[in-house]
Amino acid sequence: MSVMYKSTRNSNEVMTASEAILKGLSDDGGLYVPDNIPALGVDLNKLADMDYRQVAFEVMSRMLTDFTEDELKHCIDSAYDDKFDTPLIAPLVNKAGANYLELFHGSTIAFKDMALSILPYLLVTSAKKNKVTNEIVILTATSGDTGKAALAGFADVPGTKIIVFYPKNGVSPIQEKQMVTQKGDNTYVVGIIGNFDDAQTGVKNMFNDKNLLGDMNNKGYQFSSANSINIGRLVPQMVYYVYAYTRLVKNGQIKAGDKINVVVPTGNFGNILAAYYAKEMGLPIAKFICASNENKVLYDFFETGSYDKNREFILTSSPSMDILISSNLERLIYRIAGDDAAKNNDLMNGLNSTGKYEITPEMKAKLSEFYGNYATEAETAATIKRVYESDGYIMDTHTAVAATVYEKYKADSNDDTPTVIASTASPYKFTRSVMEAIDKSYASQSDFELVDELNKLSGVKIPQAIEDIRSAAVLHDTVCDKSEMEATVRNILGL
Ligand SMILES: *Cc1c(COP(=O)(O)O)cnc(C)c1O
């Protein structure tokens, strides 16, 4: 059965998967959503015997129906190789009463690698399939992790350039160092004076700027997006939920068909939405536990049905979740509105003009599988310390937000369904926050001293990504105001 992609804001715009991957965002500002989600149609016991790549093929071939088997297998095999530091790709680790799905074994040590190691292959394949001759310019806003993962994925990929905007004062020192040391003649990294939402809004505006798009086309360029709004990121993220579930089957923790819960530390709502789509494909998931940090706009939304971004933007120790506009939530809104683009459009117009919207009681009733809660900074740090002391397992700050919310969920519900917690970053990516959570006295040490201390405490090998930046030269030092993003892009492309 073939799957076509429609805009959440206009049901007349219909695309194939490869067209939707190329475009990223629809011209009307909407996001592409599948017009149906086919059943997985493979026995979960059979999937339990497959490796990550085989599971990836089963899941992705259901969704990207205009890719041939050879094309898709080429993309999958090129992405999930020894760039990952374990052949398991995404190991499931049972600690402290939960299953941590470690999604950070790729080359930039955050979960963004799961999708961004395959997106360049999907995109280049899509360009070929659609006879695109323009050079593709990947334009991306990042709260820290997407930027590096996209840069690593696209560096020196022929026929592409990549421009990344990040909030100059809103990412961790290691995140920034990772980005500004990126090699590759086609890579550009720009710090903006503004926060992540400013960066994301600036990028969205450029995607919709007819003048800019025209000038680019004249020069032989066209934009595409590596942000989590691209369905070429969402679909690969469905894979690891199926993989995790079937590992629980394989190791006897559950039987095929049993339900599980998932806990996802959430920012732009891409990761948890992928879990929701995996359920629609037939994966037995009972609850989607949406974990926020102190930027708890999603918690408030699930509590009240009212989404309101008019509030203070808080910089936390989990910067990849410091987001007030969770873009991918639009896809869920569209779904609970009954796939009604006009209804969704009204709500999103409200978000644009007043920064808020309210869903109807009928829509809210369709959110019963979701549970939202949040963790304060102090709670997040306490969780890192507690699990280290009880189990010797050291998690990063984002994962600790999820683990904290999971404890709150259990206390609220007494639900003991087997649970998978998405572990989204290596503790080495947020070393300072992690080490200070364990012991305040680490505050006096340098970032790389802390890396060595973390290695001693955890016994986990220092990832190559960290070794690489110890001595790497800074190659990117452009900084601009949030109002100058378009001028910066024009300058880079010579428009
Ligand atoms: C991006 C990111 C998140 C949030 O994921 P979304 O898909 O944006 O909800 C959480 N943790 C880490 C480490 C991330 O990099």
XYZ file of C-alpha atoms and ligand atoms in Angstrom:
510
model
C 0.000 0.000 0.000
C 1.431 3.347 -0.911
C 1.743 6.256 1.493
C 1.431 9.833 0.284
C 2.249 12.918 2.310
C -0.085 15.860 2.826
C 0.423 19.238 4.403
C -1.123 19.752 7.862
C -2.432 23.075 6.559
C -3.768 22.179 3.152
C -5.065 18.721 2.236
C -4.792 19.428 -1.494
C -1.026 19.421 -1.430
C -0.064 15.758 -1.865
C 3.498 14.483 -2.311
C 5.417 11.278 -2.499
C 7.787 10.517 0.369
C 10.844 11.540 -1.650
C 9.240 14.849 -2.631
C 8.306 15.551 0.976
C 11.849 14.744 2.133
C 13.268 17.136 -0.471
C 10.952 19.981 0.458
C 11.083 19.545 4.247
C 8.334 22.053 4.928
C 5.267 22.699 2.793
C 4.879 26.081 1.033
C 1.866 26.869 3.206
C 4.023 26.510 6.323
C 2.485 23.140 7.190
C 4.284 19.905 7.950
C 4.010 16.795 5.833
C 2.000 13.982 7.386
C 1.413 10.459 6.033
C -2.091 10.007 4.602
C -2.140 6.550 6.225
C 0.163 4.453 8.350
C 0.314 0.885 7.081
C 0.415 -2.021 9.501
C 3.846 -3.409 10.179
C 2.563 -6.791 9.090
C 5.532 -8.779 10.420
C 5.344 -10.985 13.494
C 7.004 -9.226 16.439
C 8.750 -12.513 17.321
C 10.264 -12.535 13.863
C 11.442 -8.927 14.249
C 13.075 -9.949 17.532
C 15.485 -12.079 15.520
C 16.439 -9.245 13.171
C 19.278 -6.787 13.659
C 18.875 -3.011 13.638
C 19.257 -2.625 9.887
C 16.753 -5.353 9.145
C 14.209 -3.826 11.514
C 14.911 -0.432 9.923
C 14.103 -1.820 6.498
C 10.817 -3.359 7.664
C 9.646 -0.127 9.305
C 10.912 2.395 6.778
C 9.745 0.503 3.713
C 6.170 0.764 5.022
C 6.416 4.549 5.164
C 8.706 5.523 2.262
C 6.816 3.650 -0.393
C 8.309 5.345 -3.448
C 11.820 4.142 -2.546
C 12.876 0.862 -4.128
C 14.180 -1.931 -1.929
C 17.703 -1.355 -3.250
C 17.548 2.391 -2.649
C 16.330 1.988 0.907
C 18.788 -0.768 1.774
C 21.618 1.334 0.386
C 20.560 4.257 2.633
C 20.187 2.034 5.709
C 23.460 0.174 5.225
C 25.378 3.405 4.607
C 23.951 5.039 7.739
C 24.001 2.337 10.412
C 27.565 1.128 10.090
C 30.715 1.537 12.157
C 30.005 5.234 12.651
C 28.165 3.749 15.621
C 30.390 2.474 18.405
C 28.339 -0.715 18.858
C 26.889 -3.112 16.287
C 23.674 -3.050 18.333
C 23.305 0.600 17.170
C 20.823 1.371 19.974
C 21.492 -0.845 23.029
C 18.760 -1.357 25.614
C 20.199 -1.199 29.133
C 18.209 -2.379 32.150
C 19.083 -0.233 35.204
C 17.295 1.093 38.273
C 13.920 -0.414 37.343
C 13.692 0.810 33.754
C 15.036 0.060 30.304
C 17.222 2.822 28.955
C 17.274 2.833 25.183
C 20.680 4.365 24.533
C 20.278 6.407 21.379
C 23.645 8.114 21.636
C 26.111 5.650 20.159
C 26.464 7.519 16.855
C 29.221 9.870 15.806
C 28.004 12.987 17.664
C 26.840 11.148 20.813
C 23.223 12.377 20.865
C 20.054 10.747 19.575
C 19.929 13.094 16.585
C 22.453 10.742 14.954
C 19.771 8.068 14.704
C 18.020 10.065 11.993
C 20.721 12.407 10.751
C 23.101 9.653 9.794
C 20.536 8.432 7.265
C 18.918 11.710 6.166
C 21.724 12.725 3.752
C 21.348 9.401 1.928
C 17.561 9.707 1.827
C 17.895 13.229 0.517
C 20.464 12.527 -2.175
C 18.406 9.510 -3.278
C 15.273 11.694 -3.333
C 17.029 14.327 -5.436
C 18.084 11.665 -7.955
C 14.619 10.149 -8.095
C 13.044 13.532 -8.752
C 15.704 14.656 -11.261
C 16.669 17.668 -9.178
C 19.668 19.482 -10.649
C 19.899 22.360 -8.133
C 22.418 22.131 -5.352
C 20.594 21.393 -2.082
C 21.145 23.838 0.743
C 20.342 22.353 4.120
C 19.206 25.155 6.365
C 18.926 24.219 10.007
C 18.227 25.757 13.385
C 19.612 23.860 16.329
C 19.278 23.814 20.087
C 22.681 22.119 20.062
C 22.495 18.507 19.015
C 20.780 18.624 15.616
C 23.409 21.059 14.349
C 26.386 18.839 14.956
C 24.636 15.671 13.849
C 23.491 17.346 10.619
C 26.943 18.822 9.971
C 28.534 15.419 10.471
C 25.973 13.790 8.207
C 26.209 16.293 5.363
C 29.915 17.257 5.481
C 31.386 16.813 1.999
C 28.245 15.155 0.618
C 28.353 16.100 -3.099
C 25.526 18.331 -4.302
C 24.819 19.764 -0.845
C 25.734 22.699 1.378
C 24.741 22.940 5.012
C 24.150 26.116 7.044
C 23.486 25.754 10.780
C 22.214 28.505 13.092
C 22.529 28.029 16.855
C 21.772 30.297 19.829
C 25.196 31.697 20.693
C 24.530 31.615 24.449
C 22.109 28.704 24.531
C 24.166 25.551 23.966
C 26.642 23.689 26.155
C 30.385 24.452 25.733
C 30.949 20.962 24.332
C 28.025 21.301 21.910
C 29.431 24.598 20.646
C 32.966 23.253 20.347
C 31.661 20.266 18.397
C 29.964 22.529 15.873
C 32.583 25.236 15.394
C 35.299 22.664 14.762
C 33.329 20.966 11.972
C 35.383 20.171 8.869
C 34.020 20.096 5.312
C 34.093 22.752 2.563
C 30.307 22.737 2.323
C 29.658 23.431 6.048
C 28.726 26.799 7.610
C 28.035 27.393 11.305
C 26.570 30.652 12.584
C 25.880 31.707 16.184
C 22.925 34.047 16.581
C 22.170 36.602 19.241
C 18.811 35.143 20.183
C 17.387 31.878 21.504
C 16.494 28.621 19.768
C 12.938 29.708 18.975
C 14.385 32.804 17.243
C 16.673 30.574 15.195
C 13.819 28.225 14.303
C 11.485 31.082 13.378
C 14.192 32.715 11.239
C 14.742 29.461 9.363
C 11.007 28.912 8.842
C 10.671 32.450 7.499
C 13.421 31.860 4.957
C 11.718 28.675 3.785
C 8.600 30.734 3.050
C 10.327 33.777 1.534
C 9.409 33.754 -2.170
C 12.025 36.412 -3.009
C 14.826 34.496 -1.424
C 13.690 31.206 -2.964
C 13.562 32.857 -6.404
C 17.046 34.332 -6.080
C 18.346 30.962 -4.973
C 16.737 29.113 -7.841
C 18.363 31.565 -10.284
C 21.728 30.631 -8.819
C 20.983 26.893 -8.902
C 20.169 26.380 -5.229
C 17.177 25.075 -3.331
C 16.568 24.650 0.383
C 15.843 21.523 2.274
C 15.548 21.009 5.996
C 17.397 18.714 8.355
C 15.206 19.820 11.249
C 12.952 17.334 12.921
C 10.021 18.619 10.882
C 11.428 16.677 7.903
C 9.666 13.344 7.553
C 13.046 11.964 6.530
C 13.935 12.317 10.196
C 10.675 11.212 11.693
C 10.477 7.891 9.861
C 13.963 6.638 10.885
C 13.025 7.518 14.477
C 10.098 5.096 14.419
C 12.579 2.276 13.928
C 14.176 2.260 17.355
C 10.878 1.935 19.189
C 10.164 -1.242 17.238
C 13.750 -2.334 17.836
C 13.509 -1.677 21.606
C 10.201 -3.492 21.899
C 11.493 -6.528 20.084
C 14.661 -6.599 22.238
C 12.367 -6.857 25.293
C 10.669 -9.783 23.561
C 14.014 -11.333 22.711
C 15.351 -11.149 26.267
C 12.106 -12.493 27.731
C 10.997 -9.361 29.612
C 7.725 -9.302 27.673
C 5.818 -11.535 25.264
C 4.942 -10.365 21.762
C 1.722 -8.380 22.050
C 2.259 -7.188 25.647
C 2.032 -3.457 26.107
C 4.908 -1.214 27.091
C 5.167 2.446 28.073
C 7.690 4.857 26.642
C 9.166 7.914 28.324
C 10.632 10.565 26.064
C 12.539 13.702 27.072
C 10.854 16.144 24.759
C 11.661 19.413 23.037
C 10.407 19.764 19.486
C 8.104 16.727 19.916
C 9.744 14.744 17.101
C 11.013 11.795 19.094
C 7.767 11.135 20.951
C 5.717 11.632 17.783
C 7.784 8.903 16.122
C 6.738 6.594 18.975
C 3.106 7.563 18.376
C 3.436 6.739 14.673
C 5.086 3.429 15.614
C 2.009 2.614 17.666
C -0.209 3.439 14.714
C 1.866 0.945 12.756
C 0.895 -1.671 15.336
C 3.517 -1.511 18.067
C 1.802 -2.215 21.424
C 2.477 0.986 23.363
C 0.119 1.927 26.213
C 1.358 5.311 27.418
C 3.467 8.047 25.910
C 5.084 9.800 28.844
C 6.180 13.239 27.709
C 8.938 14.665 29.887
C 9.740 18.382 29.910
C 12.282 20.478 31.762
C 11.346 23.816 33.348
C 10.197 25.034 29.917
C 7.052 23.041 30.622
C 4.773 24.324 27.880
C 3.889 20.727 26.896
C 3.056 19.682 30.459
C 0.672 22.626 30.702
C -0.803 21.717 27.332
C -1.540 18.117 28.325
C -3.013 19.322 31.629
C -5.239 22.080 30.273
C -5.629 21.679 26.499
C -4.240 25.162 26.121
C -0.878 25.737 24.404
C 0.700 29.016 25.449
C 4.237 30.023 24.580
C 3.900 33.428 26.232
C 6.227 32.828 29.126
C 9.813 33.259 30.159
C 12.318 31.169 28.191
C 14.462 29.359 30.746
C 18.028 28.219 30.026
C 18.415 24.823 31.712
C 21.031 22.096 31.991
C 19.089 20.176 29.303
C 19.457 22.790 26.530
C 18.236 20.529 23.720
C 14.816 20.710 25.363
C 14.804 24.481 25.918
C 11.999 25.081 23.460
C 8.686 26.903 23.707
C 7.364 26.116 20.227
C 7.325 22.347 19.797
C 6.977 22.226 16.015
C 6.075 18.579 15.636
C 3.135 18.913 18.004
C 1.331 20.328 14.964
C 1.278 16.827 13.506
C -0.491 15.487 16.580
C -2.901 18.437 16.612
C -3.761 17.675 12.995
C -4.386 14.041 13.898
C -6.634 14.752 16.913
C -8.501 17.314 14.817
C -9.501 14.336 12.641
C -6.897 15.040 9.922
C -8.641 18.350 9.381
C -6.232 20.842 7.786
C -8.604 23.803 8.101
C -9.089 23.253 11.829
C -5.365 22.831 12.349
C -4.678 25.941 10.295
C -6.921 28.028 12.565
C -5.064 26.872 15.660
C -1.636 27.480 14.107
C -2.687 30.949 12.984
C -3.578 31.588 16.617
C -0.139 30.400 17.653
C 1.451 32.756 15.117
C -0.539 35.817 16.040
C -1.074 35.481 19.796
C 1.378 32.753 20.791
C -1.379 30.437 21.974
C -4.293 28.222 21.045
C -6.805 26.015 22.779
C -8.019 22.632 21.562
C -11.615 21.486 21.906
C -12.728 18.997 24.598
C -13.265 16.379 21.830
C -9.670 16.833 20.715
C -8.379 16.708 24.272
C -10.232 13.428 24.826
C -8.023 11.897 22.122
C -4.900 12.611 24.155
C -5.620 10.033 26.855
C -2.593 7.933 25.888
C -0.321 10.867 26.723
C 0.916 11.757 30.170
C 2.902 14.950 30.603
C 5.035 16.086 33.504
C 8.251 17.986 34.072
C 11.407 18.006 36.139
C 12.960 20.993 37.855
C 16.702 21.600 37.661
C 17.152 20.366 41.245
C 15.121 17.197 40.584
C 17.100 16.465 37.427
C 20.410 16.747 39.262
C 19.114 14.623 42.156
C 18.104 11.847 39.741
C 21.575 11.741 38.177
C 23.134 11.447 41.629
C 20.626 8.888 42.913
C 20.945 6.499 39.970
C 24.721 6.842 39.983
C 24.817 5.978 43.676
C 22.335 3.087 43.447
C 23.390 1.521 40.154
C 26.672 3.108 39.098
C 24.902 4.218 35.919
C 25.532 7.820 34.850
C 22.952 9.413 32.592
C 22.947 12.789 30.899
C 20.718 15.681 31.942
C 18.046 15.120 29.257
C 17.693 11.462 30.131
C 17.539 12.465 33.803
C 14.554 14.707 33.060
C 12.854 11.636 31.592
C 13.833 9.384 34.501
C 12.496 11.966 36.971
C 9.183 12.233 35.151
C 8.950 8.450 35.022
C 9.179 8.346 38.836
C 6.407 10.958 39.025
C 4.275 8.941 36.631
C 4.686 5.765 38.701
C 3.798 7.632 41.887
C 0.692 9.119 40.194
C -0.536 5.926 38.535
C 0.863 2.820 40.260
C 1.328 1.526 36.714
C 4.098 -1.077 36.526
C 3.964 -1.735 32.774
C 7.472 -2.484 31.424
C 8.897 0.835 30.336
C 11.451 2.100 27.859
C 13.114 5.433 28.595
C 14.646 7.141 25.582
C 18.184 8.011 26.628
C 18.987 10.824 24.261
C 22.551 11.888 24.942
C 25.816 10.586 26.276
C 26.697 12.055 29.688
C 29.966 13.101 28.032
C 28.067 15.684 26.028
C 26.907 17.473 29.177
C 29.838 16.600 31.399
C 29.828 19.685 33.583
C 26.156 19.518 34.538
C 26.377 15.773 35.083
C 29.483 15.911 37.275
C 28.217 18.853 39.330
C 24.995 16.920 39.912
C 27.047 14.108 41.411
C 29.259 16.400 43.497
C 29.283 20.202 43.631
C 33.006 20.267 44.269
C 33.655 19.367 40.613
C 32.669 22.950 39.740
C 36.255 24.142 39.973
C 37.592 21.792 37.276
C 37.956 22.464 33.529
C 35.683 20.775 30.995
C 38.291 18.281 29.895
C 39.388 17.501 33.455
C 35.754 16.666 34.085
C 35.723 14.370 31.066
C 38.540 12.375 32.660
C 36.744 12.326 36.032
C 33.545 11.102 34.382
C 35.554 8.338 32.777
C 36.891 7.275 36.197
C 33.471 7.302 37.864
C 31.516 5.590 35.097
C 34.102 3.270 33.613
C 32.575 4.144 30.220
C 35.129 4.731 27.492
C 35.506 8.381 26.435
C 33.716 8.653 23.074
C 35.705 9.475 19.960
C 33.535 12.587 19.486
C 35.002 14.021 22.692
C 38.576 12.965 21.977
C 38.242 14.676 18.593
C 37.471 18.120 20.016
C 40.107 18.185 22.739
C 42.595 19.747 20.342
C 40.554 20.599 17.234
C 40.871 24.088 15.722
C 37.896 26.465 15.589
C 36.914 26.747 11.914
C 33.678 28.758 12.237
C 33.349 32.053 14.114
C 30.457 33.866 12.396
C 27.990 35.486 14.789
C 24.982 37.560 13.746
C 21.882 39.088 15.225
C 18.655 37.101 14.891
C 17.463 39.796 12.458
C 20.432 39.182 10.150
C 19.941 35.509 9.395
C 18.731 36.009 5.841
C 21.546 38.451 5.045
C 24.009 35.865 6.355
C 22.569 33.170 4.095
C 22.654 35.482 1.079
C 26.264 36.267 1.872
C 27.236 32.598 2.145
C 25.522 31.695 -1.130
C 26.712 34.794 -2.962
C 23.182 36.037 -3.775
C 16.781 16.992 20.441
C 16.953 16.397 21.788
C 15.844 16.139 22.608
C 14.436 16.513 22.212
O 13.964 15.748 21.137
P 12.694 16.234 20.275
O 12.572 15.257 19.192
O 13.047 17.618 19.793
O 11.531 16.265 21.201
C 16.070 15.524 23.821
N 17.313 15.211 24.233
C 18.397 15.457 23.483
C 19.741 15.108 24.000
C 18.255 16.038 22.222
O 19.345 16.270 21.482
